[in-house]
Coordinates of C-alpha atoms in Angstrom, one line a residue:
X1 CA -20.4 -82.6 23.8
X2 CA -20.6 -80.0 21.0
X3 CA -18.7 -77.0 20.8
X4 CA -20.9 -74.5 22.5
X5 CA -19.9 -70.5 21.9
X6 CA -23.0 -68.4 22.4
X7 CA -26.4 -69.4 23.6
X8 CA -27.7 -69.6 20.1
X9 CA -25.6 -73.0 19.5
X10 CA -27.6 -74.1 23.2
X11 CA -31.2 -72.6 21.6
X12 CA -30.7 -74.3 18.5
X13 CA -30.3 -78.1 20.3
X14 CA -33.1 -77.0 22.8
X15 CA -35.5 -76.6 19.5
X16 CA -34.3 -80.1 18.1
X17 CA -35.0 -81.7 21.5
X18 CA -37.9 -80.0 23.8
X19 CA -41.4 -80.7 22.6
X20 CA -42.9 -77.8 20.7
X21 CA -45.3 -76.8 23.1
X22 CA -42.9 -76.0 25.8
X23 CA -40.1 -74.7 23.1
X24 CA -43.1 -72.6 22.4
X25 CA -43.8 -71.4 25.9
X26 CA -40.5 -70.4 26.6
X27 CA -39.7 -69.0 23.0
X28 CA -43.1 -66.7 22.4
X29 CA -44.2 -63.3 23.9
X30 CA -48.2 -61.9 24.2
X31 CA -50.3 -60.8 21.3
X32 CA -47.9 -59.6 18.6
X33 CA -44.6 -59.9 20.4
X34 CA -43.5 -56.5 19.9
X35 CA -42.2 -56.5 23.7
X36 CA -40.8 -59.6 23.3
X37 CA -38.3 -58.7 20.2
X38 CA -37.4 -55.3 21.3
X39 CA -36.3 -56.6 24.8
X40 CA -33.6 -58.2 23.0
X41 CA -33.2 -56.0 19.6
X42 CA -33.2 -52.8 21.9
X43 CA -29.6 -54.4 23.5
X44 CA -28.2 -53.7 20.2
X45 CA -28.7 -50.0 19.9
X46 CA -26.2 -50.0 23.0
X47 CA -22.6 -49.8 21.4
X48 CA -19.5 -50.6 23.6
X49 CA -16.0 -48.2 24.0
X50 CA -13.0 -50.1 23.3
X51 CA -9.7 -48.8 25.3
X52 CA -6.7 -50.0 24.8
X53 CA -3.2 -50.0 26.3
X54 CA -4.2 -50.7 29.5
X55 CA -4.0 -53.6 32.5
X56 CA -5.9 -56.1 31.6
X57 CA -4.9 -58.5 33.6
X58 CA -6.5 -59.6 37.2
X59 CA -10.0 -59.3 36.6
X60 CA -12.6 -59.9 38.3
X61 CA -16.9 -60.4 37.4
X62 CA -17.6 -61.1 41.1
X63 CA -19.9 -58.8 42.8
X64 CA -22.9 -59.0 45.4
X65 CA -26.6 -58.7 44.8
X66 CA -28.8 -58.3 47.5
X67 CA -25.9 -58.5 50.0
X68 CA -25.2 -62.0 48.5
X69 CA -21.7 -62.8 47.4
X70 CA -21.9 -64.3 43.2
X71 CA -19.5 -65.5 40.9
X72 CA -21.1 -62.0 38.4
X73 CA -24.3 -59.8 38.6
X74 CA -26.7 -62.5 37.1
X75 CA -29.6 -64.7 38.9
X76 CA -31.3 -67.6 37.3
X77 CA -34.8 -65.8 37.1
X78 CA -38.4 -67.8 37.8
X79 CA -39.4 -69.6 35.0
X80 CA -42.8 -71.6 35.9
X81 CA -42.5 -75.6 34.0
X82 CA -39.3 -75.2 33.8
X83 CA -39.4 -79.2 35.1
X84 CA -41.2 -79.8 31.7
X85 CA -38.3 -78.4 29.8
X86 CA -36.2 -81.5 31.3
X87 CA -36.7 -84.2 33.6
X88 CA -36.5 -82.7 36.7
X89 CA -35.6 -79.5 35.4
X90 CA -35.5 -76.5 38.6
X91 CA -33.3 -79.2 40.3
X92 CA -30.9 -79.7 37.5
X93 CA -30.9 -75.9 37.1
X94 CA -30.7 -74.9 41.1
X95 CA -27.2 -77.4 41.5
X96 CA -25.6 -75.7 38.1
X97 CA -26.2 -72.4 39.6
X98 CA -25.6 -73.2 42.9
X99 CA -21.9 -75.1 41.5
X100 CA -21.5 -71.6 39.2
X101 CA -22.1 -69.3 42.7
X102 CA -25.2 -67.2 41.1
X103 CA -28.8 -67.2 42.7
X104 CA -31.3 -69.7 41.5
X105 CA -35.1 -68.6 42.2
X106 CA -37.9 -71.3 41.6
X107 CA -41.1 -70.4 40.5
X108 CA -44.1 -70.9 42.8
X109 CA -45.6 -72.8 39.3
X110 CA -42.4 -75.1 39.3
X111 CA -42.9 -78.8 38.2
X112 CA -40.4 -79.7 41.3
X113 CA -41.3 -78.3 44.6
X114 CA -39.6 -76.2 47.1
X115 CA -38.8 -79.3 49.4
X116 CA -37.5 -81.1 46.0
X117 CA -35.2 -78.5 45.4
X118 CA -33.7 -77.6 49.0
X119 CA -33.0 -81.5 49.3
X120 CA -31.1 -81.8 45.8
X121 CA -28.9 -78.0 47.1
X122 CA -26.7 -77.6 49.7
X123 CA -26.8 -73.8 49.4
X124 CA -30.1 -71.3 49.8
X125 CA -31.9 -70.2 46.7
X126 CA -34.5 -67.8 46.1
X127 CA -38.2 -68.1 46.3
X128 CA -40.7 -66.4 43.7
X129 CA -44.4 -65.5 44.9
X130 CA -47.4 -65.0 42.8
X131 CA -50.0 -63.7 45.4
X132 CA -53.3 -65.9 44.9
X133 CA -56.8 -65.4 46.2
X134 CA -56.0 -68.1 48.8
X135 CA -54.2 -66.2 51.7
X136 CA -53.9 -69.7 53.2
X137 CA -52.4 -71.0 51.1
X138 CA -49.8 -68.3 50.1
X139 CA -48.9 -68.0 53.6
X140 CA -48.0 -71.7 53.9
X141 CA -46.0 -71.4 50.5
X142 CA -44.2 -68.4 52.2
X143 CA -43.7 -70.5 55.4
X144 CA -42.3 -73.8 53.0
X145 CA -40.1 -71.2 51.6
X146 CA -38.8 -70.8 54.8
X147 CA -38.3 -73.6 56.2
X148 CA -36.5 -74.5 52.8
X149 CA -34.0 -71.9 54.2
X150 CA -34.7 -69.8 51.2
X151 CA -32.6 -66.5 51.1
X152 CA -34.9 -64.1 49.5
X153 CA -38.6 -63.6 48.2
X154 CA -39.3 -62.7 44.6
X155 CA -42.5 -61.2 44.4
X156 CA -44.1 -61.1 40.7
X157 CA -46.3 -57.9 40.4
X158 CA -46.9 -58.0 36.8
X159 CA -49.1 -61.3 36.5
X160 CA -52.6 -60.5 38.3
X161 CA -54.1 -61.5 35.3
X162 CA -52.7 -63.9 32.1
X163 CA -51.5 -61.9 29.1
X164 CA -52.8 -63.7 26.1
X165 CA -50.2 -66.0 24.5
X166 CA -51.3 -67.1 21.4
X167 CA -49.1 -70.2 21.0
X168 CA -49.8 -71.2 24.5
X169 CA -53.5 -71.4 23.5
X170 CA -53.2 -73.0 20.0
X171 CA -51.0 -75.8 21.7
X172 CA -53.0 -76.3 24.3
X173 CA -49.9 -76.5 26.9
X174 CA -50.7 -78.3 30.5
X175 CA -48.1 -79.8 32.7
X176 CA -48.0 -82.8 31.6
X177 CA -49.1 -82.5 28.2
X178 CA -52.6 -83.8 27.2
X179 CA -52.0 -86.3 24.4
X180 CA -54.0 -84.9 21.6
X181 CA -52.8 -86.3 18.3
X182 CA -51.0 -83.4 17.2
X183 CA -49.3 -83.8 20.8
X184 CA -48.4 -87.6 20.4
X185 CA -47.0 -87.4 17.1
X186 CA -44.8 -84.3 17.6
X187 CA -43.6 -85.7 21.6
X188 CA -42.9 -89.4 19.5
X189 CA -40.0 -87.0 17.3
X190 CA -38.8 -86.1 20.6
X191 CA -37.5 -89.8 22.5
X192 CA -34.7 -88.3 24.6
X193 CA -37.0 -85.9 26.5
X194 CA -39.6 -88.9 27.1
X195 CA -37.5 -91.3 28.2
X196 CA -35.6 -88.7 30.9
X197 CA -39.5 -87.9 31.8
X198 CA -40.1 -91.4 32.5
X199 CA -37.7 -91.1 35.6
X200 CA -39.3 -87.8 36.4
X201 CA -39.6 -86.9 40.1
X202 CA -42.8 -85.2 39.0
X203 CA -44.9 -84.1 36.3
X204 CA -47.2 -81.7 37.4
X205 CA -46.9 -78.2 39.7
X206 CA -45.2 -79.7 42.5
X207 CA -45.9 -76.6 45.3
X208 CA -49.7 -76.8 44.3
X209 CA -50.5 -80.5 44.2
X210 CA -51.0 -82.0 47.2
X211 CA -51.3 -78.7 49.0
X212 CA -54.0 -77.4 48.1
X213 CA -57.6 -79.1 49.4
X214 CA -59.3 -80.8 46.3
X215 CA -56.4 -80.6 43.8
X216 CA -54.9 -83.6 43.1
X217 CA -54.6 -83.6 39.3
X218 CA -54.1 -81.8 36.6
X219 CA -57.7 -81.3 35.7
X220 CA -58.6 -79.6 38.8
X221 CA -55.3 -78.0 39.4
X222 CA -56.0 -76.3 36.0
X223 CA -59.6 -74.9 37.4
X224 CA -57.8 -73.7 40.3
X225 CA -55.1 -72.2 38.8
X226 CA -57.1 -70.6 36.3
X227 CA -58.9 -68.6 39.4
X228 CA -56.6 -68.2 42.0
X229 CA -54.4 -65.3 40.4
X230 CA -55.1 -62.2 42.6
X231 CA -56.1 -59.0 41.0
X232 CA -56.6 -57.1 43.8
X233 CA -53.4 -57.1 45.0
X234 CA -51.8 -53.4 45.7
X235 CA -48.9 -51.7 47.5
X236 CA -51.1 -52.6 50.9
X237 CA -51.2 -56.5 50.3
X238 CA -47.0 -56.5 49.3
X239 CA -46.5 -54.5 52.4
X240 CA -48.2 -57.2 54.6
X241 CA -46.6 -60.2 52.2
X242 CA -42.8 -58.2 53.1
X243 CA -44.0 -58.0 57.2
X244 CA -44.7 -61.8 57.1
X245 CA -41.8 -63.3 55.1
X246 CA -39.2 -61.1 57.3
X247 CA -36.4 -61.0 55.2
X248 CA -35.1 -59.6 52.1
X249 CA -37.5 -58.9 49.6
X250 CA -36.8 -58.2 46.1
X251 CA -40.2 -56.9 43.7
X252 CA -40.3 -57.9 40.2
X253 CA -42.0 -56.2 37.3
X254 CA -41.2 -52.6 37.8
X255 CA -41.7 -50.5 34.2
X256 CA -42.7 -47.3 35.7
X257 CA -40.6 -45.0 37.9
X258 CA -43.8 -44.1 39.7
X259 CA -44.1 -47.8 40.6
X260 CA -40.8 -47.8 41.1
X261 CA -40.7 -44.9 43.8
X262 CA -43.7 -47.2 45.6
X263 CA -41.7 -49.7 46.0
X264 CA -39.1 -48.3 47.7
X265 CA -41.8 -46.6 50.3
X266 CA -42.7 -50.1 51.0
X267 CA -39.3 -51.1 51.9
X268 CA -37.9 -53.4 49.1
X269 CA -34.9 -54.7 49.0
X270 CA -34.4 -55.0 45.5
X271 CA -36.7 -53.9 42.1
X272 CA -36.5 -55.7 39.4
X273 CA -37.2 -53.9 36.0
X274 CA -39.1 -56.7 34.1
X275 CA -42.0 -56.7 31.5
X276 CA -42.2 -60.4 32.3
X277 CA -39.8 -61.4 29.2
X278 CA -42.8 -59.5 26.9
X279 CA -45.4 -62.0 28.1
X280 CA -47.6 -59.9 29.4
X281 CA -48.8 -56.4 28.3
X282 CA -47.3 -56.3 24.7
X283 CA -46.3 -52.9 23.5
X284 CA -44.9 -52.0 26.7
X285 CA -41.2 -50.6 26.7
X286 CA -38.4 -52.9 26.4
X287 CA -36.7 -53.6 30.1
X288 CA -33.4 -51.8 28.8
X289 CA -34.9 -49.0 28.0
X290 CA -36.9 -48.2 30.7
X291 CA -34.1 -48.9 33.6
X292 CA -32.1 -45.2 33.1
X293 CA -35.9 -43.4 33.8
X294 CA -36.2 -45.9 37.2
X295 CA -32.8 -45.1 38.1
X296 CA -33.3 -41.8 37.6
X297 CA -36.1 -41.8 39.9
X298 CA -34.9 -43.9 42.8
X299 CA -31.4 -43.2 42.5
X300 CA -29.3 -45.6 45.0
X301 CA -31.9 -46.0 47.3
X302 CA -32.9 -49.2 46.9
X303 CA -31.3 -52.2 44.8
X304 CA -32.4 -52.5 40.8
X305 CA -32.0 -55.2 38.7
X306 CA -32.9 -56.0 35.3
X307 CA -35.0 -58.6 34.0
X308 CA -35.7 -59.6 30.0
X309 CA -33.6 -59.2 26.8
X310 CA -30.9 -60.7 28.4
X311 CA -28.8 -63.2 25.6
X312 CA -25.2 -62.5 25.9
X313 CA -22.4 -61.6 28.5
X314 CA -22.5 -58.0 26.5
X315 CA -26.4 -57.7 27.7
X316 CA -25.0 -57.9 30.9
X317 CA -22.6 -55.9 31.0
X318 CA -24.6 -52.7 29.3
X319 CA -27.0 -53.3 32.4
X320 CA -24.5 -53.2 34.6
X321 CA -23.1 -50.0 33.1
X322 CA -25.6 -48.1 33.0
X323 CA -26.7 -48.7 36.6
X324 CA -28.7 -52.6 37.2
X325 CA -26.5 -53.8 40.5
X326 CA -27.7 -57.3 38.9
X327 CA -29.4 -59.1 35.8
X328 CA -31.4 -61.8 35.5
X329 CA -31.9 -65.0 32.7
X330 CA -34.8 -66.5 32.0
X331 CA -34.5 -68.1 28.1
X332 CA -31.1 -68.4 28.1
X333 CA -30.7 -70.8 30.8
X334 CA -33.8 -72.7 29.8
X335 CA -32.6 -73.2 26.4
X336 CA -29.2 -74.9 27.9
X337 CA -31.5 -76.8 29.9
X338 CA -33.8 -78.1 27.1
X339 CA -30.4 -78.7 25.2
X340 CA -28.3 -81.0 27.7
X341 CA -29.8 -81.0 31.1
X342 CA -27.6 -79.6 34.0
X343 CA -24.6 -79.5 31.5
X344 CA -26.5 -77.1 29.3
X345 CA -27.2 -74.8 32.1
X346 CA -23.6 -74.5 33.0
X347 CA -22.9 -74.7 29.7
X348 CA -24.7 -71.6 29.6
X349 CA -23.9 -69.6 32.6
X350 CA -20.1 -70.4 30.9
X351 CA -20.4 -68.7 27.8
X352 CA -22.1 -65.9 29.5
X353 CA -19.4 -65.2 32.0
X354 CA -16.7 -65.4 29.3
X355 CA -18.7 -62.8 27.0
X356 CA -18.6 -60.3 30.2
X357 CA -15.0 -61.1 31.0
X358 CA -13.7 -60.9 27.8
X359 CA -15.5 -57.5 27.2
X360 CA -14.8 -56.0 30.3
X361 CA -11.4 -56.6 29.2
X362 CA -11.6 -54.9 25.9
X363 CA -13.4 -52.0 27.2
X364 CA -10.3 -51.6 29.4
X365 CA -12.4 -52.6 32.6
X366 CA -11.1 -55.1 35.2
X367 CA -13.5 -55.4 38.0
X368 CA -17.2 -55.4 37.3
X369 CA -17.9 -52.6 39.9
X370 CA -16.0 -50.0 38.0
X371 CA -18.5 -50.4 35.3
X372 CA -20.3 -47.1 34.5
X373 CA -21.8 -45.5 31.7
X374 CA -18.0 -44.2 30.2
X375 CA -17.8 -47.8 29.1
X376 CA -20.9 -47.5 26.9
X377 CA -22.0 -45.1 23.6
X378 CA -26.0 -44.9 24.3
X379 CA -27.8 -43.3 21.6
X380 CA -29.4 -39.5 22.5
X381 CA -32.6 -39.7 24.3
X382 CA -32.5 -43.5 24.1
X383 CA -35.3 -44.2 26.9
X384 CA -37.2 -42.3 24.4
X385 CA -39.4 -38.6 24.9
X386 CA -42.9 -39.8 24.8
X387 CA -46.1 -38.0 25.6

């Protein structure tokens, strides 16, 4: 086991071991990738206020998020292949979250399914919609979801149509991948991933496959797919989505506060401030910056999270100060999981909670739930004035 301090040591095994085209998907925003730097470079504009002289001791990260007790304010976010990363990937992920005591929420274009994943857990997770075309079968995903005994529905507003990724394209990536010969010979540098695939429980989108009429391979799942993505959906279609799941609903991919203000008319639960870890309209604000102008708008009235740019236990806890009830990891826990499996992701989830504890400490702060913005020096005008 090497000595793991940040998630930079985890990123830097993931890259050795993950084959490119899925170190690629995870590791690679839209068009130029402005969003996708600044989600994390904007984190560091945030400086911290160290007190001392004061009680350190007794401290405590554990909070609630959507009325749900966890061990700090962070959920495992959606991340679709993640079962491509590593053999049966959202499994190994869901049982180090669920061991940690933070939310796991699989991705309705996860390589394990829904039933894979309550069988392998003792404990509820959350569920993550994308609303397709196919009512039928969104409202038999919704009902799997519940049967699974799933304790909340993510819905992803930001993906009615594919940003362009260009690595995505010049790889060619599929679930599993099509062995090109650029494919074979970078996948035959890469033995340890291929021989914990071989004992895969699956290899292709396991909530799609076999539940949808006519798809029973990647070659037609891949036409489906490609049309099934609903652009039509509006504040009408969620509203009707929330009626017919019936519990709580949390909405990701709030970057407005006007879209923020229409989700809390339709009842959410939760928002979730998220430009989809930069993958999908490039050159939109960076998640941290645009969370004070939602809060701002909806004030407490209704749950918000952050989503994207999240790297280090102090990510966390500027979120937290500066109002997000809870964050949420996408990369980070992937790149644990690419590294060393389950182990990775709790290798992860470890060096995170330390980062928090031990800052919360050196900002003179023992409980999470006493963060506020005193705790923080934000630069003037640091949403930014535009026009």
């Amino acid at each position: 086991m090497p000595v793991i301090t940040c998630i930079d040591d985890l990123k830097r095994i993931y890259k050795r071991r993950a084959p490119r085209m899925f170190y690629d998907y995870a590791e690679s925003g839209s068009w130029t990738e402005q969003t996708f730097r600044e989600n994390t470079s904007d984190f560091d504009q945030i400086r911290l206020r160290q007190r001392v002289a004061v009680d350190m001791s007794g401290r405590s990260t554990a909070t609630q998020m959507i009325g749900q007790d966890v061990a700090m304010p962070v959920a495992l976010a959606p991340v679709g292949l993640t079962g491509m990363q590593c053999a049966d990937g959202e499994i190994k992920a869901a049982r180090a979250a669920e061991k940690f005591g933070v939310p796991f929420t699989l991705s309705t274009m996860s390589i394990n399914s829904i039933e894979d994943v309550a069988e392998a857990t003792s404990k509820p997770f959350w569920f993550q919609l994308y609303t397709m075309k196919d009512t039928d079968f969104v409202s038999r995903l919704i009902q799997r979801a519940k049967d699974a005994r799933c304790s909340a529905l993510v819905i992803t507003l930001d993906l009615q149509i594919l940003g362009q990724r260009h690595k995505d394209l010049k790889n060619g990536l599929s679930a599993p991948p099509k062995l090109t010969p650029s494919t074979v010979a970078n996948l035959m540098t890469k033995w340890r991933w291929g021989l914990g695939m071989l004992g895969a429980k699956r290899r292709h989108f396991g909530n799609i496959v076999g539940h949808v009429e006519g798809v029973t391979d990647a070659a037609n799942l891949g036409a489906w797919t490609a049309e099934q993505f609903d652009p039509t959906l509006d504040w009408g279609k969620i509203a009707r989505i929330k009626e017919e799941w019936g519990g709580p609903v949390i909405l990701k991919g709030i970057l407005d506060a006007e879209d923020a203000k229409m989700a809390l008319q339709v009842g959410a639960d939760a928002i979730v401030v998220s430009n989809h870890g930069g993958r999908q309209l490039d050159g939109a604000i960076s998640s941290i910056k645009a969370l004070p102008s939602i809060l701002d708008a909806v004030g407490d009235q209704v749950e918000v999270h952050l989503d994207s740019g999240i790297r280090s236990g102090q990510d966390i806890l500027k979120a937290v100060a500066m109002g997000a009830k809870g964050t949420y990891i996408g990369r980070a826990f992937v790149y644990g999981l690419g590294a060393m499996g389950e182990q990775g992701v709790s290798a992860a989830l470890e060096v995170l909670h330390k980062e928090l504890d031990l800052s919360m400490a050196l900002c003179g702060q023992r409980r999470i739930n006493d963060l506020d913005r005193s705790v923080l020096m934000v630069p003037e005008d640091f949403g930014g004035r535009w026009q």
